[in-house]
Amino acid sequence: MVLAAIRRTFETPRVRWLTGMEKELVEQQNVYGKQIDPDNYQELLHEAIRNEYNKSLILVSLAETEGQQVRQLAEKTGLDLHTISNCLVELEKGGLAELEGYDGEHPKFVRTAA
């Protein structure tokens, strides 16, 4: 699961764009006439990779077993409940995951075909 999540992380448009634009972002000015500090760029890149990796872990988990609750995803991925909830919001907005229904009072999520 981890290897699949890592692979998916580095295939995301966000990470690919940031890594491809590093030289332009830190050595030249952006469209607003500002140059990005290399240390700030590294922090931004690491945060983007971490966020995309967390979402990838969730998507890989949902692909393996559909209809999982947040707590089940936490157990399977090792991520905390807050992180999973935030990632699911982003994944739902991006059309990559959706609410399947409820198991009692607990929502269950599935990966979409997108």
Short mmCIF file of N, CA and C in Angstrom, two decimals:
data_model
loop_
_atom_site.label_atom_id
_atom_site.label_comp_id
_atom_site.label_asym_id
_atom_site.label_seq_id
_atom_site.Cartn_x
_atom_site.Cartn_y
_atom_site.Cartn_z
N MET A 1 0.82 -1.19 0.00
CA MET A 1 0.00 0.00 0.00
C MET A 1 0.88 1.26 0.00
N VAL A 2 1.95 1.24 0.78
CA VAL A 2 2.81 2.42 0.90
C VAL A 2 3.48 2.74 -0.44
N LEU A 3 4.00 1.72 -1.11
CA LEU A 3 4.66 1.95 -2.39
C LEU A 3 3.69 2.52 -3.43
N ALA A 4 2.48 2.00 -3.46
CA ALA A 4 1.47 2.52 -4.39
C ALA A 4 1.14 3.97 -4.08
N ALA A 5 1.08 4.30 -2.80
CA ALA A 5 0.78 5.68 -2.39
C ALA A 5 1.93 6.62 -2.78
N ILE A 6 3.15 6.16 -2.59
CA ILE A 6 4.31 6.99 -2.97
C ILE A 6 4.31 7.23 -4.48
N ARG A 7 4.07 6.19 -5.23
CA ARG A 7 4.03 6.32 -6.69
C ARG A 7 2.94 7.31 -7.12
N ARG A 8 1.76 7.17 -6.54
CA ARG A 8 0.67 8.07 -6.89
C ARG A 8 0.98 9.51 -6.49
N THR A 9 1.64 9.69 -5.36
CA THR A 9 2.00 11.03 -4.88
C THR A 9 2.82 11.78 -5.91
N PHE A 10 3.83 11.12 -6.46
CA PHE A 10 4.72 11.79 -7.40
C PHE A 10 4.15 11.89 -8.81
N GLU A 11 2.96 11.32 -9.00
CA GLU A 11 2.26 11.47 -10.28
C GLU A 11 1.19 12.56 -10.22
N THR A 12 0.96 13.14 -9.04
CA THR A 12 -0.07 14.16 -8.92
C THR A 12 0.37 15.45 -9.61
N PRO A 13 -0.55 16.17 -10.22
CA PRO A 13 -0.20 17.43 -10.90
C PRO A 13 0.47 18.45 -9.98
N ARG A 14 0.02 18.52 -8.74
CA ARG A 14 0.58 19.50 -7.80
C ARG A 14 2.08 19.26 -7.56
N VAL A 15 2.44 18.02 -7.25
CA VAL A 15 3.84 17.70 -6.96
C VAL A 15 4.67 17.79 -8.24
N ARG A 16 4.14 17.31 -9.33
CA ARG A 16 4.88 17.38 -10.60
C ARG A 16 5.15 18.83 -10.99
N TRP A 17 4.16 19.71 -10.81
CA TRP A 17 4.35 21.12 -11.17
C TRP A 17 5.40 21.76 -10.26
N LEU A 18 5.27 21.53 -8.95
CA LEU A 18 6.22 22.14 -8.02
C LEU A 18 7.66 21.68 -8.27
N THR A 19 7.84 20.40 -8.53
CA THR A 19 9.20 19.92 -8.78
C THR A 19 9.72 20.40 -10.12
N GLY A 20 8.85 20.50 -11.10
CA GLY A 20 9.27 20.98 -12.42
C GLY A 20 9.57 22.47 -12.46
N MET A 21 8.99 23.23 -11.56
CA MET A 21 9.15 24.68 -11.56
C MET A 21 10.16 25.18 -10.53
N GLU A 22 10.86 24.29 -9.87
CA GLU A 22 11.77 24.70 -8.79
C GLU A 22 12.75 25.77 -9.25
N LYS A 23 13.44 25.54 -10.33
CA LYS A 23 14.46 26.49 -10.79
C LYS A 23 13.84 27.87 -11.06
N GLU A 24 12.73 27.88 -11.76
CA GLU A 24 12.08 29.15 -12.07
C GLU A 24 11.58 29.87 -10.82
N LEU A 25 11.07 29.10 -9.87
CA LEU A 25 10.50 29.69 -8.67
C LEU A 25 11.56 30.26 -7.72
N VAL A 26 12.73 29.62 -7.63
CA VAL A 26 13.74 30.08 -6.67
C VAL A 26 14.82 30.96 -7.30
N GLU A 27 14.98 30.89 -8.62
CA GLU A 27 16.04 31.68 -9.26
C GLU A 27 15.52 32.90 -10.01
N GLN A 28 14.24 32.91 -10.31
CA GLN A 28 13.66 34.02 -11.04
C GLN A 28 12.48 34.57 -10.27
N GLN A 29 11.94 35.67 -10.72
CA GLN A 29 10.76 36.25 -10.09
C GLN A 29 9.50 35.56 -10.61
N ASN A 30 8.51 35.48 -9.74
CA ASN A 30 7.24 34.92 -10.16
C ASN A 30 6.42 36.00 -10.86
N VAL A 31 5.18 35.70 -11.20
CA VAL A 31 4.34 36.64 -11.93
C VAL A 31 4.03 37.90 -11.13
N TYR A 32 4.28 37.86 -9.82
CA TYR A 32 4.04 39.02 -8.97
C TYR A 32 5.31 39.82 -8.71
N GLY A 33 6.39 39.44 -9.40
CA GLY A 33 7.65 40.16 -9.26
C GLY A 33 8.42 39.81 -8.01
N LYS A 34 8.13 38.66 -7.40
CA LYS A 34 8.82 38.24 -6.19
C LYS A 34 9.58 36.95 -6.44
N GLN A 35 10.74 36.85 -5.82
CA GLN A 35 11.54 35.64 -5.89
C GLN A 35 11.31 34.84 -4.61
N ILE A 36 11.13 33.53 -4.74
CA ILE A 36 10.85 32.69 -3.59
C ILE A 36 12.17 32.22 -2.98
N ASP A 37 12.28 32.34 -1.67
CA ASP A 37 13.45 31.88 -0.95
C ASP A 37 13.55 30.36 -1.07
N PRO A 38 14.74 29.81 -1.36
CA PRO A 38 14.89 28.35 -1.51
C PRO A 38 14.42 27.56 -0.29
N ASP A 39 14.66 28.09 0.93
CA ASP A 39 14.18 27.39 2.13
C ASP A 39 12.66 27.37 2.20
N ASN A 40 12.03 28.47 1.83
CA ASN A 40 10.56 28.52 1.80
C ASN A 40 10.02 27.57 0.75
N TYR A 41 10.71 27.51 -0.39
CA TYR A 41 10.28 26.59 -1.45
C TYR A 41 10.34 25.14 -0.94
N GLN A 42 11.42 24.77 -0.25
CA GLN A 42 11.56 23.41 0.27
C GLN A 42 10.45 23.08 1.28
N GLU A 43 10.13 24.03 2.13
CA GLU A 43 9.03 23.83 3.08
C GLU A 43 7.71 23.63 2.35
N LEU A 44 7.46 24.45 1.35
CA LEU A 44 6.24 24.34 0.55
C LEU A 44 6.18 22.99 -0.16
N LEU A 45 7.30 22.58 -0.73
CA LEU A 45 7.35 21.30 -1.45
C LEU A 45 7.11 20.14 -0.49
N HIS A 46 7.75 20.16 0.67
CA HIS A 46 7.57 19.07 1.63
C HIS A 46 6.12 19.00 2.13
N GLU A 47 5.52 20.14 2.37
CA GLU A 47 4.12 20.17 2.81
C GLU A 47 3.20 19.62 1.71
N ALA A 48 3.46 20.00 0.47
CA ALA A 48 2.66 19.50 -0.65
C ALA A 48 2.80 17.99 -0.80
N ILE A 49 4.03 17.50 -0.69
CA ILE A 49 4.26 16.05 -0.81
C ILE A 49 3.57 15.31 0.33
N ARG A 50 3.68 15.83 1.54
CA ARG A 50 3.04 15.20 2.70
C ARG A 50 1.52 15.14 2.51
N ASN A 51 0.93 16.24 2.07
CA ASN A 51 -0.51 16.30 1.86
C ASN A 51 -0.94 15.33 0.75
N GLU A 52 -0.22 15.34 -0.34
CA GLU A 52 -0.57 14.44 -1.46
C GLU A 52 -0.37 12.98 -1.08
N TYR A 53 0.67 12.69 -0.29
CA TYR A 53 0.91 11.32 0.17
C TYR A 53 -0.24 10.84 1.07
N ASN A 54 -0.67 11.69 1.98
CA ASN A 54 -1.79 11.32 2.85
C ASN A 54 -3.04 11.00 2.03
N LYS A 55 -3.33 11.85 1.05
CA LYS A 55 -4.51 11.60 0.20
C LYS A 55 -4.31 10.32 -0.61
N SER A 56 -3.10 10.09 -1.07
CA SER A 56 -2.82 8.87 -1.84
C SER A 56 -3.00 7.62 -0.99
N LEU A 57 -2.53 7.66 0.26
CA LEU A 57 -2.73 6.52 1.16
C LEU A 57 -4.22 6.20 1.31
N ILE A 58 -5.01 7.22 1.47
CA ILE A 58 -6.45 7.03 1.62
C ILE A 58 -7.05 6.44 0.35
N LEU A 59 -6.67 6.97 -0.80
CA LEU A 59 -7.20 6.46 -2.06
C LEU A 59 -6.79 5.01 -2.31
N VAL A 60 -5.55 4.67 -2.00
CA VAL A 60 -5.10 3.29 -2.16
C VAL A 60 -5.88 2.37 -1.23
N SER A 61 -6.10 2.82 -0.01
CA SER A 61 -6.88 2.03 0.95
C SER A 61 -8.31 1.84 0.46
N LEU A 62 -8.92 2.90 -0.05
CA LEU A 62 -10.29 2.79 -0.57
C LEU A 62 -10.36 1.89 -1.80
N ALA A 63 -9.30 1.87 -2.59
CA ALA A 63 -9.27 1.00 -3.77
C ALA A 63 -9.19 -0.47 -3.35
N GLU A 64 -8.50 -0.73 -2.25
CA GLU A 64 -8.36 -2.10 -1.76
C GLU A 64 -9.64 -2.61 -1.09
N THR A 65 -10.30 -1.74 -0.34
CA THR A 65 -11.53 -2.11 0.38
C THR A 65 -12.48 -0.93 0.31
N GLU A 66 -13.53 -1.06 -0.46
CA GLU A 66 -14.48 0.05 -0.59
C GLU A 66 -15.40 0.14 0.62
N GLY A 67 -15.96 1.31 0.79
CA GLY A 67 -16.93 1.52 1.85
C GLY A 67 -16.32 1.51 3.24
N GLN A 68 -15.30 2.35 3.45
CA GLN A 68 -14.63 2.39 4.75
C GLN A 68 -15.02 3.63 5.55
N GLN A 69 -15.09 3.45 6.84
CA GLN A 69 -15.33 4.56 7.76
C GLN A 69 -14.00 5.26 8.04
N VAL A 70 -14.09 6.46 8.58
CA VAL A 70 -12.89 7.23 8.90
C VAL A 70 -12.00 6.45 9.88
N ARG A 71 -12.58 5.83 10.87
CA ARG A 71 -11.79 5.06 11.84
C ARG A 71 -11.10 3.87 11.17
N GLN A 72 -11.77 3.22 10.24
CA GLN A 72 -11.15 2.11 9.53
C GLN A 72 -9.98 2.60 8.68
N LEU A 73 -10.16 3.74 8.04
CA LEU A 73 -9.07 4.33 7.26
C LEU A 73 -7.89 4.68 8.16
N ALA A 74 -8.18 5.18 9.35
CA ALA A 74 -7.12 5.53 10.30
C ALA A 74 -6.32 4.29 10.70
N GLU A 75 -7.01 3.21 10.98
CA GLU A 75 -6.34 1.97 11.35
C GLU A 75 -5.48 1.44 10.21
N LYS A 76 -6.00 1.51 9.01
CA LYS A 76 -5.31 0.94 7.86
C LYS A 76 -4.12 1.80 7.41
N THR A 77 -4.26 3.12 7.50
CA THR A 77 -3.22 4.01 6.98
C THR A 77 -2.25 4.51 8.05
N GLY A 78 -2.67 4.50 9.30
CA GLY A 78 -1.84 5.04 10.37
C GLY A 78 -1.97 6.55 10.53
N LEU A 79 -2.86 7.17 9.76
CA LEU A 79 -3.09 8.61 9.86
C LEU A 79 -4.10 8.90 10.96
N ASP A 80 -4.01 10.10 11.54
CA ASP A 80 -4.97 10.45 12.59
C ASP A 80 -6.32 10.84 11.96
N LEU A 81 -7.36 10.82 12.78
CA LEU A 81 -8.72 11.07 12.30
C LEU A 81 -8.87 12.45 11.67
N HIS A 82 -8.25 13.45 12.27
CA HIS A 82 -8.34 14.82 11.75
C HIS A 82 -7.73 14.91 10.35
N THR A 83 -6.58 14.32 10.16
CA THR A 83 -5.92 14.32 8.84
C THR A 83 -6.79 13.62 7.81
N ILE A 84 -7.34 12.48 8.17
CA ILE A 84 -8.19 11.74 7.24
C ILE A 84 -9.42 12.56 6.88
N SER A 85 -10.05 13.17 7.86
CA SER A 85 -11.23 13.99 7.58
C SER A 85 -10.91 15.14 6.63
N ASN A 86 -9.79 15.83 6.87
CA ASN A 86 -9.39 16.93 5.98
C ASN A 86 -9.09 16.43 4.58
N CYS A 87 -8.40 15.32 4.48
CA CYS A 87 -8.08 14.76 3.16
C CYS A 87 -9.34 14.31 2.42
N LEU A 88 -10.27 13.72 3.15
CA LEU A 88 -11.52 13.28 2.50
C LEU A 88 -12.30 14.47 1.93
N VAL A 89 -12.27 15.60 2.62
CA VAL A 89 -12.92 16.80 2.10
C VAL A 89 -12.27 17.20 0.77
N GLU A 90 -10.94 17.21 0.72
CA GLU A 90 -10.23 17.56 -0.52
C GLU A 90 -10.50 16.53 -1.61
N LEU A 91 -10.50 15.26 -1.25
CA LEU A 91 -10.75 14.21 -2.24
C LEU A 91 -12.17 14.28 -2.79
N GLU A 92 -13.12 14.61 -1.92
CA GLU A 92 -14.51 14.76 -2.38
C GLU A 92 -14.63 15.96 -3.32
N LYS A 93 -13.99 17.06 -2.97
CA LYS A 93 -14.02 18.26 -3.84
C LYS A 93 -13.41 17.97 -5.20
N GLY A 94 -12.38 17.13 -5.21
CA GLY A 94 -11.71 16.78 -6.46
C GLY A 94 -12.38 15.65 -7.21
N GLY A 95 -13.47 15.12 -6.66
CA GLY A 95 -14.20 14.04 -7.32
C GLY A 95 -13.49 12.69 -7.26
N LEU A 96 -12.57 12.52 -6.32
CA LEU A 96 -11.82 11.27 -6.23
C LEU A 96 -12.38 10.31 -5.18
N ALA A 97 -13.21 10.82 -4.28
CA ALA A 97 -13.86 9.99 -3.26
C ALA A 97 -15.23 10.59 -2.99
N GLU A 98 -16.11 9.74 -2.48
CA GLU A 98 -17.44 10.23 -2.17
C GLU A 98 -18.04 9.44 -1.02
N LEU A 99 -19.05 10.04 -0.41
CA LEU A 99 -19.78 9.39 0.66
C LEU A 99 -20.67 8.31 0.04
N GLU A 100 -20.48 7.08 0.50
CA GLU A 100 -21.27 5.96 -0.01
C GLU A 100 -22.58 5.81 0.74
N GLY A 101 -22.54 6.12 2.00
CA GLY A 101 -23.72 5.95 2.84
C GLY A 101 -23.28 5.92 4.29
N TYR A 102 -24.12 5.34 5.13
CA TYR A 102 -23.83 5.30 6.56
C TYR A 102 -23.92 3.88 7.07
N ASP A 103 -23.06 3.58 8.01
CA ASP A 103 -23.11 2.32 8.75
C ASP A 103 -23.52 2.72 10.16
N GLY A 104 -24.80 2.74 10.41
CA GLY A 104 -25.31 3.32 11.65
C GLY A 104 -25.18 4.82 11.57
N GLU A 105 -24.41 5.40 12.46
CA GLU A 105 -24.17 6.84 12.44
C GLU A 105 -22.86 7.21 11.76
N HIS A 106 -22.12 6.22 11.31
CA HIS A 106 -20.78 6.45 10.78
C HIS A 106 -20.78 6.49 9.25
N PRO A 107 -20.29 7.59 8.67
CA PRO A 107 -20.24 7.68 7.21
C PRO A 107 -19.19 6.73 6.64
N LYS A 108 -19.51 6.20 5.46
CA LYS A 108 -18.60 5.31 4.75
C LYS A 108 -18.24 5.96 3.41
N PHE A 109 -16.97 5.87 3.06
CA PHE A 109 -16.48 6.51 1.84
C PHE A 109 -15.97 5.48 0.85
N VAL A 110 -16.10 5.85 -0.43
CA VAL A 110 -15.58 5.01 -1.51
C VAL A 110 -14.76 5.89 -2.45
N ARG A 111 -13.89 5.22 -3.19
CA ARG A 111 -13.11 5.90 -4.21
C ARG A 111 -13.96 5.97 -5.48
N THR A 112 -13.93 7.11 -6.16
CA THR A 112 -14.69 7.24 -7.40
C THR A 112 -13.80 6.87 -8.57
N ALA A 113 -14.39 6.77 -9.72
CA ALA A 113 -13.66 6.35 -10.93
C ALA A 113 -12.76 7.45 -11.47
N ALA A 114 -12.91 8.68 -11.00
CA ALA A 114 -12.14 9.81 -11.55
C ALA A 114 -10.66 9.63 -11.38
#
